């Protein structure tokens, strides 16, 4: 009877340990990753899920709940009409064939990521982050107003950027550091005339800068990337190295797409 009780106890302890491991994975992945995109705070972790990651006054509100999408890595759905002989489109009556997206890992990029992952930091001198700065971050956050662009990039890096929806009674247009802050119909970053439903604040500095939906998408994409690598640095991501690499790659693509001018709009 004692032996049987010990066996049952050992089995119960094993099941408990497995359950706790699954809970840890779910909490780390769902709270630290999915909410990063689906909540309204793309540049900051969820305060309730990870309060230790937030410094006082650091927040970002009003981000699109649709921006960034999910974390599906294997397929992206699109459709194409098959070509008939001679390169002409078949009649509309033909059935549409799904086109799936495949991927192939770049060994050089993966090696750079593995080296960084061994000792993760936000130091851009590493080959991994240095490349991403050159190819993705700097182009994504380079706007017509170059001086303001530098300030925005610094705020994103320091996790001190605030994005807020413009209230119905819009704030008056003011000047800050001799840079135009734009207005409800002018983007402070691009200088173009656009309907600006959001504005940003840089750390504790006074004044808000009105931003267009396109500028907001670019800033949000960069914030999402920095949030994810901060999670890796702080040990909150339980994925294996290859899964992390592909998530990093997906976030890099989001910055490229946003830089090219594509963004999702709020529905409703």
GROMACS .gro file of C-alpha atoms in nm:
model
  268
    1UNK     CA    1   0.000   0.000   0.000
    2UNK     CA    2   0.284   0.237   0.082
    3UNK     CA    3   0.455   0.160  -0.249
    4UNK     CA    4   0.132   0.216  -0.441
    5UNK     CA    5   0.079   0.547  -0.259
    6UNK     CA    6   0.434   0.657  -0.347
    7UNK     CA    7   0.380   0.570  -0.712
    8UNK     CA    8   0.057   0.769  -0.722
    9UNK     CA    9   0.223   1.061  -0.547
   10UNK     CA   10   0.513   1.060  -0.795
   11UNK     CA   11   0.269   1.052  -1.087
   12UNK     CA   12   0.066   1.336  -0.938
   13UNK     CA   13   0.380   1.546  -0.884
   14UNK     CA   14   0.487   1.484  -1.243
   15UNK     CA   15   0.148   1.593  -1.374
   16UNK     CA   16   0.157   1.901  -1.153
   17UNK     CA   17   0.501   1.996  -1.281
   18UNK     CA   18   0.390   1.951  -1.643
   19UNK     CA   19   0.079   2.159  -1.580
   20UNK     CA   20   0.284   2.436  -1.419
   21UNK     CA   21   0.520   2.433  -1.716
   22UNK     CA   22   0.230   2.467  -1.957
   23UNK     CA   23   0.087   2.752  -1.752
   24UNK     CA   24   0.422   2.932  -1.759
   25UNK     CA   25   0.444   2.896  -2.135
   26UNK     CA   26   0.089   3.018  -2.188
   27UNK     CA   27   0.133   3.314  -1.958
   28UNK     CA   28   0.462   3.414  -2.119
   29UNK     CA   29   0.340   3.372  -2.474
   30UNK     CA   30  -0.016   3.497  -2.448
   31UNK     CA   31   0.036   3.781  -2.202
   32UNK     CA   32   0.379   3.890  -2.321
   33UNK     CA   33   0.334   3.844  -2.694
   34UNK     CA   34  -0.026   3.837  -2.809
   35UNK     CA   35  -0.144   4.124  -2.590
   36UNK     CA   36   0.150   4.325  -2.714
   37UNK     CA   37  -0.026   4.347  -3.050
   38UNK     CA   38  -0.392   4.307  -2.962
   39UNK     CA   39  -0.410   4.558  -2.676
   40UNK     CA   40  -0.397   4.933  -2.718
   41UNK     CA   41  -0.040   4.957  -2.587
   42UNK     CA   42   0.198   4.837  -2.859
   43UNK     CA   43   0.504   5.018  -2.722
   44UNK     CA   44   0.458   4.903  -2.363
   45UNK     CA   45   0.379   4.569  -2.197
   46UNK     CA   46   0.042   4.519  -2.036
   47UNK     CA   47   0.061   4.685  -1.694
   48UNK     CA   48  -0.131   4.408  -1.519
   49UNK     CA   49   0.056   4.126  -1.686
   50UNK     CA   50   0.409   4.265  -1.641
   51UNK     CA   51   0.406   4.567  -1.408
   52UNK     CA   52   0.778   4.531  -1.341
   53UNK     CA   53   0.855   4.628  -1.701
   54UNK     CA   54   0.689   4.969  -1.687
   55UNK     CA   55   0.847   5.283  -1.558
   56UNK     CA   56   0.625   5.562  -1.421
   57UNK     CA   57   0.477   5.777  -1.692
   58UNK     CA   58   0.564   5.530  -1.967
   59UNK     CA   59   0.261   5.428  -2.169
   60UNK     CA   60   0.116   5.422  -2.517
   61UNK     CA   61  -0.255   5.436  -2.569
   62UNK     CA   62  -0.493   5.432  -2.862
   63UNK     CA   63  -0.307   5.192  -3.090
   64UNK     CA   64  -0.511   5.009  -3.345
   65UNK     CA   65  -0.634   4.676  -3.213
   66UNK     CA   66  -0.584   4.536  -3.560
   67UNK     CA   67  -0.225   4.644  -3.611
   68UNK     CA   68   0.032   4.371  -3.621
   69UNK     CA   69  -0.215   4.090  -3.675
   70UNK     CA   70  -0.162   3.755  -3.510
   71UNK     CA   71   0.145   3.536  -3.479
   72UNK     CA   72   0.078   3.289  -3.758
   73UNK     CA   73   0.410   3.209  -3.922
   74UNK     CA   74   0.349   2.927  -4.168
   75UNK     CA   75   0.091   3.055  -4.415
   76UNK     CA   76  -0.060   3.375  -4.546
   77UNK     CA   77  -0.376   3.344  -4.749
   78UNK     CA   78  -0.399   3.505  -5.088
   79UNK     CA   79  -0.563   3.413  -5.418
   80UNK     CA   80  -0.457   3.410  -5.780
   81UNK     CA   81  -0.626   3.336  -6.110
   82UNK     CA   82  -0.449   3.054  -6.298
   83UNK     CA   83  -0.309   3.146  -6.638
   84UNK     CA   84  -0.425   2.964  -6.948
   85UNK     CA   85  -0.192   2.858  -7.229
   86UNK     CA   86  -0.026   3.164  -7.376
   87UNK     CA   87  -0.025   3.359  -7.051
   88UNK     CA   88  -0.383   3.482  -7.066
   89UNK     CA   89  -0.624   3.468  -6.775
   90UNK     CA   90  -0.877   3.188  -6.783
   91UNK     CA   91  -1.245   3.290  -6.787
   92UNK     CA   92  -1.390   3.400  -6.451
   93UNK     CA   93  -1.570   3.066  -6.422
   94UNK     CA   94  -1.251   2.883  -6.326
   95UNK     CA   95  -1.202   2.809  -5.959
   96UNK     CA   96  -0.959   3.019  -5.759
   97UNK     CA   97  -0.651   2.839  -5.628
   98UNK     CA   98  -0.508   2.929  -5.288
   99UNK     CA   99  -0.150   3.049  -5.283
  100UNK     CA  100   0.047   2.972  -4.970
  101UNK     CA  101   0.355   3.149  -4.844
  102UNK     CA  102   0.669   2.947  -4.781
  103UNK     CA  103   0.990   3.060  -4.616
  104UNK     CA  104   1.358   2.977  -4.612
  105UNK     CA  105   1.591   3.066  -4.329
  106UNK     CA  106   1.891   3.288  -4.402
  107UNK     CA  107   2.183   3.117  -4.228
  108UNK     CA  108   2.379   3.439  -4.183
  109UNK     CA  109   2.089   3.620  -4.020
  110UNK     CA  110   2.012   3.321  -3.801
  111UNK     CA  111   2.374   3.295  -3.687
  112UNK     CA  112   2.372   3.664  -3.594
  113UNK     CA  113   2.051   3.613  -3.399
  114UNK     CA  114   2.190   3.311  -3.210
  115UNK     CA  115   2.500   3.507  -3.112
  116UNK     CA  116   2.282   3.792  -2.984
  117UNK     CA  117   2.046   3.554  -2.805
  118UNK     CA  118   2.334   3.409  -2.602
  119UNK     CA  119   2.384   3.753  -2.446
  120UNK     CA  120   2.080   3.962  -2.542
  121UNK     CA  121   2.104   4.338  -2.504
  122UNK     CA  122   1.974   4.652  -2.671
  123UNK     CA  123   2.324   4.756  -2.776
  124UNK     CA  124   2.313   4.830  -3.147
  125UNK     CA  125   2.684   4.744  -3.183
  126UNK     CA  126   2.595   4.374  -3.216
  127UNK     CA  127   2.580   4.236  -3.569
  128UNK     CA  128   2.218   4.133  -3.513
  129UNK     CA  129   2.080   4.470  -3.399
  130UNK     CA  130   2.323   4.669  -3.611
  131UNK     CA  131   2.182   4.511  -3.925
  132UNK     CA  132   1.820   4.564  -3.815
  133UNK     CA  133   1.890   4.928  -3.735
  134UNK     CA  134   2.038   4.985  -4.082
  135UNK     CA  135   1.784   4.786  -4.280
  136UNK     CA  136   1.461   4.833  -4.085
  137UNK     CA  137   1.447   5.062  -3.780
  138UNK     CA  138   1.620   5.371  -3.920
  139UNK     CA  139   1.431   5.363  -4.255
  140UNK     CA  140   1.100   5.298  -4.074
  141UNK     CA  141   1.148   5.593  -3.838
  142UNK     CA  142   1.298   5.835  -4.089
  143UNK     CA  143   1.046   6.106  -4.172
  144UNK     CA  144   1.061   6.439  -4.351
  145UNK     CA  145   1.117   6.620  -4.021
  146UNK     CA  146   1.459   6.469  -3.954
  147UNK     CA  147   1.520   6.631  -3.615
  148UNK     CA  148   1.186   6.516  -3.482
  149UNK     CA  149   1.249   6.171  -3.633
  150UNK     CA  150   1.563   6.137  -3.421
  151UNK     CA  151   1.368   6.230  -3.109
  152UNK     CA  152   1.098   5.976  -3.193
  153UNK     CA  153   1.357   5.701  -3.245
  154UNK     CA  154   1.520   5.780  -2.910
  155UNK     CA  155   1.183   5.770  -2.735
  156UNK     CA  156   1.098   5.434  -2.896
  157UNK     CA  157   1.435   5.293  -2.788
  158UNK     CA  158   1.386   5.418  -2.433
  159UNK     CA  159   1.025   5.299  -2.417
  160UNK     CA  160   0.913   5.651  -2.329
  161UNK     CA  161   0.688   5.729  -2.625
  162UNK     CA  162   0.318   5.794  -2.566
  163UNK     CA  163   0.056   5.755  -2.841
  164UNK     CA  164  -0.287   5.889  -2.761
  165UNK     CA  165  -0.606   5.944  -2.961
  166UNK     CA  166  -0.688   6.307  -3.016
  167UNK     CA  167  -0.983   6.416  -2.803
  168UNK     CA  168  -1.292   6.554  -2.968
  169UNK     CA  169  -1.191   6.897  -2.845
  170UNK     CA  170  -0.849   6.892  -3.004
  171UNK     CA  171  -0.558   7.050  -2.822
  172UNK     CA  172  -0.445   7.387  -2.954
  173UNK     CA  173  -0.152   7.383  -3.194
  174UNK     CA  174   0.161   7.489  -3.005
  175UNK     CA  175   0.531   7.511  -3.068
  176UNK     CA  176   0.789   7.287  -2.899
  177UNK     CA  177   1.163   7.326  -2.944
  178UNK     CA  178   1.103   7.537  -3.255
  179UNK     CA  179   0.953   7.233  -3.435
  180UNK     CA  180   0.603   7.241  -3.575
  181UNK     CA  181   0.373   7.010  -3.382
  182UNK     CA  182   0.132   6.983  -3.671
  183UNK     CA  183  -0.241   6.983  -3.614
  184UNK     CA  184  -0.558   6.779  -3.659
  185UNK     CA  185  -0.508   6.803  -4.036
  186UNK     CA  186  -0.130   6.810  -4.064
  187UNK     CA  187   0.122   6.541  -3.967
  188UNK     CA  188   0.414   6.678  -3.768
  189UNK     CA  189   0.648   6.403  -3.890
  190UNK     CA  190   0.575   6.394  -4.263
  191UNK     CA  191   0.453   6.750  -4.301
  192UNK     CA  192   0.171   6.636  -4.529
  193UNK     CA  193  -0.192   6.730  -4.494
  194UNK     CA  194  -0.371   6.431  -4.346
  195UNK     CA  195  -0.644   6.372  -4.092
  196UNK     CA  196  -0.451   6.314  -3.768
  197UNK     CA  197  -0.657   6.122  -3.514
  198UNK     CA  198  -0.359   6.055  -3.284
  199UNK     CA  199  -0.073   6.248  -3.135
  200UNK     CA  200   0.250   6.148  -2.964
  201UNK     CA  201   0.438   6.273  -2.664
  202UNK     CA  202   0.811   6.216  -2.621
  203UNK     CA  203   0.893   6.124  -2.263
  204UNK     CA  204   0.832   6.404  -2.017
  205UNK     CA  205   0.865   6.680  -2.275
  206UNK     CA  206   0.590   6.934  -2.306
  207UNK     CA  207   0.369   6.941  -2.612
  208UNK     CA  208   0.212   6.686  -2.842
  209UNK     CA  209   0.289   6.608  -3.205
  210UNK     CA  210   0.000   6.521  -3.432
  211UNK     CA  211   0.066   6.217  -3.653
  212UNK     CA  212  -0.108   6.070  -3.957
  213UNK     CA  213  -0.230   5.708  -3.966
  214UNK     CA  214   0.069   5.611  -4.179
  215UNK     CA  215   0.319   5.767  -3.938
  216UNK     CA  216   0.140   5.602  -3.648
  217UNK     CA  217   0.165   5.260  -3.820
  218UNK     CA  218   0.539   5.305  -3.869
  219UNK     CA  219   0.598   5.404  -3.507
  220UNK     CA  220   0.379   5.119  -3.382
  221UNK     CA  221   0.568   4.864  -3.594
  222UNK     CA  222   0.900   4.979  -3.447
  223UNK     CA  223   0.754   4.974  -3.095
  224UNK     CA  224   0.631   4.618  -3.145
  225UNK     CA  225   0.979   4.506  -3.248
  226UNK     CA  226   1.150   4.668  -2.950
  227UNK     CA  227   0.890   4.528  -2.711
  228UNK     CA  228   0.951   4.175  -2.835
  229UNK     CA  229   1.330   4.186  -2.806
  230UNK     CA  230   1.294   4.337  -2.458
  231UNK     CA  231   1.081   4.034  -2.367
  232UNK     CA  232   1.355   3.805  -2.500
  233UNK     CA  233   1.619   3.999  -2.308
  234UNK     CA  234   1.422   3.966  -1.983
  235UNK     CA  235   1.356   3.596  -2.029
  236UNK     CA  236   0.980   3.621  -2.081
  237UNK     CA  237   0.972   3.436  -2.413
  238UNK     CA  238   0.964   3.057  -2.384
  239UNK     CA  239   0.987   2.979  -2.757
  240UNK     CA  240   1.285   2.797  -2.898
  241UNK     CA  241   1.549   2.988  -3.094
  242UNK     CA  242   1.400   2.917  -3.436
  243UNK     CA  243   1.052   3.034  -3.335
  244UNK     CA  244   1.201   3.352  -3.188
  245UNK     CA  245   1.394   3.414  -3.507
  246UNK     CA  246   1.087   3.386  -3.725
  247UNK     CA  247   0.891   3.617  -3.495
  248UNK     CA  248   1.172   3.871  -3.515
  249UNK     CA  249   1.165   3.833  -3.893
  250UNK     CA  250   0.789   3.887  -3.900
  251UNK     CA  251   0.826   4.205  -3.696
  252UNK     CA  252   1.099   4.323  -3.932
  253UNK     CA  253   0.861   4.270  -4.221
  254UNK     CA  254   0.596   4.474  -4.040
  255UNK     CA  255   0.838   4.768  -4.025
  256UNK     CA  256   0.917   4.734  -4.396
  257UNK     CA  257   0.549   4.715  -4.492
  258UNK     CA  258   0.467   5.019  -4.278
  259UNK     CA  259   0.759   5.212  -4.428
  260UNK     CA  260   0.615   5.143  -4.774
  261UNK     CA  261   0.291   5.311  -4.668
  262UNK     CA  262   0.064   5.014  -4.593
  263UNK     CA  263  -0.135   5.026  -4.272
  264UNK     CA  264  -0.459   4.897  -4.126
  265UNK     CA  265  -0.739   5.139  -4.043
  266UNK     CA  266  -0.968   5.132  -3.743
  267UNK     CA  267  -1.305   4.974  -3.812
  268UNK     CA  268  -1.628   5.116  -3.676
   0.00000   0.00000   0.00000
